[in-house]
mmCIF file of C-alpha atoms in Angstrom:
data_model
loop_
_atom_site.group_PDB
_atom_site.id
_atom_site.type_symbol
_atom_site.label_atom_id
_atom_site.label_comp_id
_atom_site.label_asym_id
_atom_site.label_seq_id
_atom_site.Cartn_x
_atom_site.Cartn_y
_atom_site.Cartn_z
ATOM 1 C CA ASP A 1217 -66.681 -115.602 -229.511
ATOM 2 C CA SER A 1218 -65.930 -116.280 -225.587
ATOM 3 C CA GLY A 1219 -66.777 -119.966 -226.079
ATOM 4 C CA VAL A 1220 -69.921 -119.611 -223.141
ATOM 5 C CA THR A 1221 -73.341 -120.116 -224.785
ATOM 6 C CA GLN A 1222 -76.880 -119.037 -223.440
ATOM 7 C CA THR A 1223 -80.138 -119.432 -224.412
ATOM 8 C CA PRO A 1224 -82.484 -118.335 -225.441
ATOM 9 C CA LYS A 1225 -81.077 -115.025 -226.553
ATOM 10 C CA HIS A 1226 -84.299 -112.880 -225.868
ATOM 11 C CA LEU A 1227 -87.409 -114.068 -223.848
ATOM 12 C CA ILE A 1228 -90.548 -111.840 -223.087
ATOM 13 C CA THR A 1229 -92.919 -113.112 -220.633
ATOM 14 C CA ALA A 1230 -95.925 -111.663 -217.969
ATOM 15 C CA THR A 1231 -95.692 -110.468 -214.515
ATOM 16 C CA GLY A 1232 -96.096 -113.744 -212.300
ATOM 17 C CA GLN A 1233 -94.565 -116.244 -214.741
ATOM 18 C CA ARG A 1234 -91.806 -118.252 -214.365
ATOM 19 C CA VAL A 1235 -88.461 -118.539 -216.954
ATOM 20 C CA THR A 1236 -85.441 -120.712 -217.004
ATOM 21 C CA LEU A 1237 -82.336 -119.346 -218.564
ATOM 22 C CA ARG A 1238 -79.531 -121.533 -219.750
ATOM 23 C CA CYS A 1239 -75.551 -121.413 -219.926
ATOM 24 C CA SER A 1240 -73.063 -123.705 -220.989
ATOM 25 C CA PRO A 1241 -69.779 -123.088 -219.817
ATOM 26 C CA ARG A 1242 -66.694 -122.781 -222.232
ATOM 27 C CA SER A 1243 -65.110 -126.609 -222.493
ATOM 28 C CA GLY A 1244 -63.051 -127.012 -219.403
ATOM 29 C CA ASP A 1245 -64.487 -124.315 -217.146
ATOM 30 C CA LEU A 1246 -65.389 -125.754 -213.978
ATOM 31 C CA SER A 1247 -67.135 -122.664 -212.699
ATOM 32 C CA VAL A 1248 -70.152 -120.687 -213.670
ATOM 33 C CA TYR A 1249 -71.487 -117.207 -212.394
ATOM 34 C CA TRP A 1250 -74.785 -115.723 -212.866
ATOM 35 C CA TYR A 1251 -74.719 -111.701 -213.343
ATOM 36 C CA GLN A 1252 -77.858 -109.448 -213.949
ATOM 37 C CA GLN A 1253 -77.453 -106.252 -215.670
ATOM 38 C CA SER A 1254 -79.941 -103.445 -215.534
ATOM 39 C CA LEU A 1255 -80.299 -99.407 -216.368
ATOM 40 C CA ASP A 1256 -80.373 -98.383 -212.530
ATOM 41 C CA GLN A 1257 -78.212 -100.838 -211.179
ATOM 42 C CA GLY A 1258 -75.145 -101.765 -213.683
ATOM 43 C CA LEU A 1259 -74.042 -105.186 -213.549
ATOM 44 C CA GLN A 1260 -74.566 -107.202 -210.299
ATOM 45 C CA PHE A 1261 -73.314 -110.815 -209.161
ATOM 46 C CA LEU A 1262 -75.927 -113.177 -208.237
ATOM 47 C CA ILE A 1263 -74.555 -116.480 -207.510
ATOM 48 C CA GLN A 1264 -71.596 -118.956 -208.474
ATOM 49 C CA TYR A 1265 -71.125 -122.709 -209.012
ATOM 50 C CA TYR A 1266 -68.539 -124.959 -208.786
ATOM 51 C CA ASN A 1267 -68.664 -128.278 -209.674
ATOM 52 C CA GLY A 1268 -72.078 -128.630 -209.507
ATOM 53 C CA GLU A 1269 -72.149 -126.822 -206.006
ATOM 54 C CA GLU A 1270 -73.189 -124.030 -205.005
ATOM 55 C CA ARG A 1271 -70.077 -121.640 -204.108
ATOM 56 C CA ALA A 1272 -71.681 -118.561 -203.256
ATOM 57 C CA LYS A 1273 -74.812 -116.043 -203.436
ATOM 58 C CA GLY A 1274 -74.525 -112.165 -204.105
ATOM 59 C CA ASN A 1275 -77.172 -110.044 -204.777
ATOM 60 C CA ILE A 1276 -80.282 -112.646 -205.628
ATOM 61 C CA LEU A 1277 -83.857 -112.233 -204.620
ATOM 62 C CA GLU A 1278 -85.418 -115.157 -202.916
ATOM 63 C CA ARG A 1279 -87.417 -115.618 -206.213
ATOM 64 C CA PHE A 1280 -84.443 -116.717 -208.047
ATOM 65 C CA SER A 1281 -82.330 -119.812 -208.047
ATOM 66 C CA ALA A 1282 -80.293 -121.892 -209.973
ATOM 67 C CA GLN A 1283 -78.474 -124.990 -210.394
ATOM 68 C CA GLN A 1284 -75.275 -126.529 -212.267
ATOM 69 C CA PHE A 1285 -75.769 -130.007 -213.752
ATOM 70 C CA PRO A 1286 -73.615 -132.929 -213.888
ATOM 71 C CA ASP A 1287 -72.378 -132.051 -217.510
ATOM 72 C CA LEU A 1288 -71.751 -128.317 -216.216
ATOM 73 C CA HIS A 1289 -74.524 -126.541 -217.905
ATOM 74 C CA SER A 1290 -76.142 -124.262 -215.607
ATOM 75 C CA GLU A 1291 -79.785 -122.901 -215.292
ATOM 76 C CA LEU A 1292 -81.094 -119.895 -213.813
ATOM 77 C CA ASN A 1293 -84.543 -120.126 -212.829
ATOM 78 C CA LEU A 1294 -86.654 -116.954 -212.195
ATOM 79 C CA SER A 1295 -90.234 -117.155 -210.790
ATOM 80 C CA SER A 1296 -93.031 -114.800 -209.785
ATOM 81 C CA LEU A 1297 -92.082 -112.349 -211.852
ATOM 82 C CA GLU A 1298 -91.910 -108.131 -211.526
ATOM 83 C CA LEU A 1299 -91.923 -105.280 -213.875
ATOM 84 C CA GLY A 1300 -88.325 -105.006 -212.032
ATOM 85 C CA ASP A 1301 -86.586 -107.938 -212.847
ATOM 86 C CA SER A 1302 -86.438 -106.846 -217.019
ATOM 87 C CA ALA A 1303 -82.743 -106.853 -217.611
ATOM 88 C CA LEU A 1304 -79.905 -108.529 -219.064
ATOM 89 C CA TYR A 1305 -78.964 -111.846 -217.479
ATOM 90 C CA PHE A 1306 -75.099 -112.597 -218.145
ATOM 91 C CA CYS A 1307 -73.504 -116.549 -217.367
ATOM 92 C CA ALA A 1308 -70.069 -116.075 -216.662
ATOM 93 C CA SER A 1309 -67.439 -119.482 -216.274
ATOM 94 C CA SER A 1310 -64.126 -119.680 -215.163
ATOM 95 C CA VAL A 1311 -61.304 -123.050 -214.993
ATOM 96 C CA ALA A 1312 -61.799 -123.027 -211.568
ATOM 97 C CA LEU A 1313 -61.851 -120.992 -208.265
ATOM 98 C CA GLY A 1314 -59.945 -118.211 -207.368
ATOM 99 C CA ARG A 1315 -59.171 -114.714 -209.338
ATOM 100 C CA ARG A 1316 -59.062 -116.800 -212.420
ATOM 101 C CA THR A 1317 -60.516 -114.744 -215.698
ATOM 102 C CA GLN A 1318 -64.322 -114.830 -216.217
ATOM 103 C CA TYR A 1319 -65.389 -115.390 -219.659
ATOM 104 C CA PHE A 1320 -68.935 -113.695 -220.452
ATOM 105 C CA GLY A 1321 -71.703 -115.140 -222.782
ATOM 106 C CA PRO A 1322 -73.757 -113.076 -224.848
ATOM 107 C CA GLY A 1323 -76.523 -112.708 -222.285
ATOM 108 C CA THR A 1324 -80.050 -113.255 -222.439
ATOM 109 C CA ARG A 1325 -82.335 -109.998 -222.518
ATOM 110 C CA LEU A 1326 -85.400 -110.707 -220.006
ATOM 111 C CA THR A 1327 -88.384 -108.111 -220.831
ATOM 112 C CA VAL A 1328 -91.458 -108.666 -218.390
ATOM 113 C CA LEU A 1329 -94.875 -106.862 -219.674
ATOM 114 C CA THR B 1453 -70.573 -104.019 -198.859
ATOM 115 C CA GLN B 1454 -68.220 -102.961 -201.527
ATOM 116 C CA LEU B 1455 -68.671 -100.316 -204.008
ATOM 117 C CA LEU B 1456 -67.094 -99.051 -207.124
ATOM 118 C CA GLU B 1457 -68.037 -95.469 -208.477
ATOM 119 C CA GLN B 1458 -67.010 -94.577 -211.667
ATOM 120 C CA SER B 1459 -66.656 -91.193 -213.596
ATOM 121 C CA PRO B 1460 -67.505 -89.802 -216.091
ATOM 122 C CA GLN B 1461 -71.263 -92.012 -216.246
ATOM 123 C CA PHE B 1462 -71.087 -90.818 -220.253
ATOM 124 C CA LEU B 1463 -68.243 -89.374 -222.075
ATOM 125 C CA SER B 1464 -68.564 -88.237 -226.169
ATOM 126 C CA ILE B 1465 -65.350 -86.626 -227.921
ATOM 127 C CA GLN B 1466 -63.775 -86.251 -231.153
ATOM 128 C CA GLU B 1467 -61.542 -88.741 -232.873
ATOM 129 C CA GLY B 1468 -57.653 -87.890 -231.707
ATOM 130 C CA GLU B 1469 -58.390 -86.762 -228.145
ATOM 131 C CA ASN B 1470 -57.993 -87.942 -225.466
ATOM 132 C CA LEU B 1471 -59.559 -89.509 -222.259
ATOM 133 C CA THR B 1472 -59.509 -90.922 -218.779
ATOM 134 C CA VAL B 1473 -61.909 -92.889 -216.759
ATOM 135 C CA TYR B 1474 -62.140 -93.343 -213.213
ATOM 136 C CA CYS B 1475 -62.687 -96.084 -211.236
ATOM 137 C CA ASN B 1476 -63.332 -95.281 -207.267
ATOM 138 C CA SER B 1477 -64.202 -96.885 -203.983
ATOM 139 C CA SER B 1478 -63.891 -96.980 -200.360
ATOM 140 C CA SER B 1479 -62.993 -100.598 -200.076
ATOM 141 C CA VAL B 1480 -59.276 -102.258 -200.986
ATOM 142 C CA PHE B 1481 -59.717 -104.848 -203.335
ATOM 143 C CA SER B 1482 -57.129 -107.885 -204.511
ATOM 144 C CA SER B 1483 -57.335 -106.602 -208.049
ATOM 145 C CA LEU B 1484 -59.303 -104.673 -210.650
ATOM 146 C CA GLN B 1485 -60.574 -105.770 -213.613
ATOM 147 C CA TRP B 1486 -61.743 -103.584 -216.805
ATOM 148 C CA TYR B 1487 -64.056 -104.617 -218.842
ATOM 149 C CA ARG B 1488 -65.462 -103.193 -222.262
ATOM 150 C CA GLN B 1489 -68.609 -104.195 -223.601
ATOM 151 C CA GLU B 1490 -70.339 -103.587 -226.511
ATOM 152 C CA PRO B 1491 -74.383 -103.304 -227.670
ATOM 153 C CA GLY B 1492 -75.726 -106.979 -227.311
ATOM 154 C CA GLU B 1493 -72.591 -108.513 -226.328
ATOM 155 C CA GLY B 1494 -71.392 -110.110 -222.871
ATOM 156 C CA PRO B 1495 -68.558 -107.833 -221.014
ATOM 157 C CA VAL B 1496 -64.956 -108.655 -222.826
ATOM 158 C CA LEU B 1497 -61.726 -108.458 -219.876
ATOM 159 C CA LEU B 1498 -59.291 -105.768 -221.197
ATOM 160 C CA VAL B 1499 -57.064 -106.000 -218.004
ATOM 161 C CA THR B 1500 -56.276 -107.035 -214.864
ATOM 162 C CA VAL B 1501 -54.074 -104.974 -212.294
ATOM 163 C CA VAL B 1502 -52.849 -106.838 -208.986
ATOM 164 C CA THR B 1503 -50.247 -104.459 -207.283
ATOM 165 C CA GLY B 1504 -50.767 -101.185 -205.972
ATOM 166 C CA GLY B 1505 -49.152 -98.535 -207.888
ATOM 167 C CA GLU B 1506 -49.014 -100.970 -211.151
ATOM 168 C CA VAL B 1507 -49.629 -99.410 -214.536
ATOM 169 C CA LYS B 1508 -50.473 -101.626 -217.718
ATOM 170 C CA LYS B 1509 -50.214 -100.723 -221.283
ATOM 171 C CA LEU B 1510 -52.687 -101.849 -224.356
ATOM 172 C CA LYS B 1511 -51.627 -100.334 -227.239
ATOM 173 C CA ARG B 1512 -53.232 -96.905 -226.626
ATOM 174 C CA LEU B 1513 -55.386 -97.695 -223.763
ATOM 175 C CA THR B 1514 -52.734 -97.193 -220.037
ATOM 176 C CA PHE B 1515 -54.060 -98.619 -216.749
ATOM 177 C CA GLN B 1516 -53.473 -97.810 -213.626
ATOM 178 C CA PHE B 1517 -54.135 -99.066 -210.126
ATOM 179 C CA GLY B 1518 -53.900 -97.008 -206.971
ATOM 180 C CA ASP B 1519 -51.469 -97.567 -204.554
ATOM 181 C CA ALA B 1520 -53.569 -97.653 -201.971
ATOM 182 C CA ARG B 1521 -55.560 -100.448 -204.235
ATOM 183 C CA LYS B 1522 -58.861 -98.392 -203.733
ATOM 184 C CA ASP B 1523 -58.901 -96.894 -207.274
ATOM 185 C CA SER B 1524 -57.974 -97.095 -210.991
ATOM 186 C CA SER B 1525 -57.465 -95.293 -213.959
ATOM 187 C CA LEU B 1526 -58.199 -96.096 -217.688
ATOM 188 C CA HIS B 1527 -56.622 -93.401 -220.384
ATOM 189 C CA ILE B 1528 -57.140 -93.525 -223.817
ATOM 190 C CA THR B 1529 -54.480 -91.681 -225.999
ATOM 191 C CA ALA B 1530 -55.871 -90.381 -229.485
ATOM 192 C CA ALA B 1531 -59.639 -92.034 -229.023
ATOM 193 C CA GLN B 1532 -60.527 -93.847 -232.233
ATOM 194 C CA PRO B 1533 -64.249 -94.406 -233.117
ATOM 195 C CA GLY B 1534 -63.806 -98.512 -232.525
ATOM 196 C CA ASP B 1535 -63.179 -97.089 -229.289
ATOM 197 C CA THR B 1536 -66.786 -96.835 -228.826
ATOM 198 C CA GLY B 1537 -68.407 -98.633 -226.107
ATOM 199 C CA LEU B 1538 -69.642 -99.484 -222.108
ATOM 200 C CA TYR B 1539 -65.976 -99.274 -220.469
ATOM 201 C CA LEU B 1540 -66.502 -101.409 -216.894
ATOM 202 C CA CYS B 1541 -64.226 -101.808 -214.072
ATOM 203 C CA ALA B 1542 -64.509 -104.658 -211.612
ATOM 204 C CA GLY B 1543 -63.261 -105.345 -208.084
ATOM 205 C CA VAL B 1544 -62.422 -108.367 -207.280
ATOM 206 C CA GLY B 1545 -62.720 -109.706 -203.494
ATOM 207 C CA SER B 1546 -60.084 -109.176 -200.664
ATOM 208 C CA GLY B 1547 -61.234 -112.248 -198.414
ATOM 209 C CA GLY B 1548 -61.712 -115.312 -199.571
ATOM 210 C CA GLY B 1549 -65.084 -116.894 -200.429
ATOM 211 C CA ALA B 1550 -66.863 -115.851 -203.701
ATOM 212 C CA ASP B 1551 -65.405 -115.064 -206.632
ATOM 213 C CA GLY B 1552 -68.065 -112.949 -207.859
ATOM 214 C CA LEU B 1553 -66.992 -109.578 -209.647
ATOM 215 C CA THR B 1554 -67.842 -105.982 -208.003
ATOM 216 C CA PHE B 1555 -68.883 -104.353 -211.080
ATOM 217 C CA GLY B 1556 -69.205 -100.319 -211.049
ATOM 218 C CA LYS B 1557 -71.867 -98.696 -213.281
ATOM 219 C CA GLY B 1558 -69.826 -98.456 -216.071
ATOM 220 C CA THR B 1559 -68.812 -95.248 -218.403
ATOM 221 C CA HIS B 1560 -70.619 -94.831 -221.613
ATOM 222 C CA LEU B 1561 -67.877 -93.664 -224.304
ATOM 223 C CA ILE B 1562 -68.830 -92.249 -227.473
ATOM 224 C CA ILE B 1563 -66.082 -91.194 -229.871
ATOM 225 C CA GLN B 1564 -67.364 -89.280 -233.012
ATOM 226 C CA PRO B 1565 -65.263 -89.395 -236.354
#
């Protein structure tokens, strides 16, 4: 158990819909990362937040957005969903910025029908 | 864009055999990490290599970072069924800014009893 929690574990929805994935980082960790894992693209970095502020963006689509709240939990919002958005979405956390160990949550499996 | 290529993509061997997994890039990374991921779980960090030429051992696993910090290898001696899983290499960028990891697509390893 990494100490990072993600909800829900599974999510099934239809094209065009909007969903919110939630992540609670390890106690004391200020930095949160979101990754997407698909069969064809592998594990890809989407976005990073640090202490409530957006820190960096990776391969995140404009239809996706995220935020980190004062209690440090984070939400990833996916809108206008397409079939290709079906994937595993992982949240990771680290204690601070820089080359810190990232601890991954168990993931949310999103299926878009 | 920094890319990491892993080989082989799939490997199925008998218990007791040795194997090597490779991770190659045309880019230089400040450090490189190896993760292991099991079905239904997030990646778990095995090791971080930082210095060119560095070798680290974790029981039967030996990790090496290339002299130019562009490639790495994972060697498993006397593989056991418990080693079965998805092995991912991840590069930590050499510049400032984003701490998001760049992952290879992984090596699916099956150790048959």
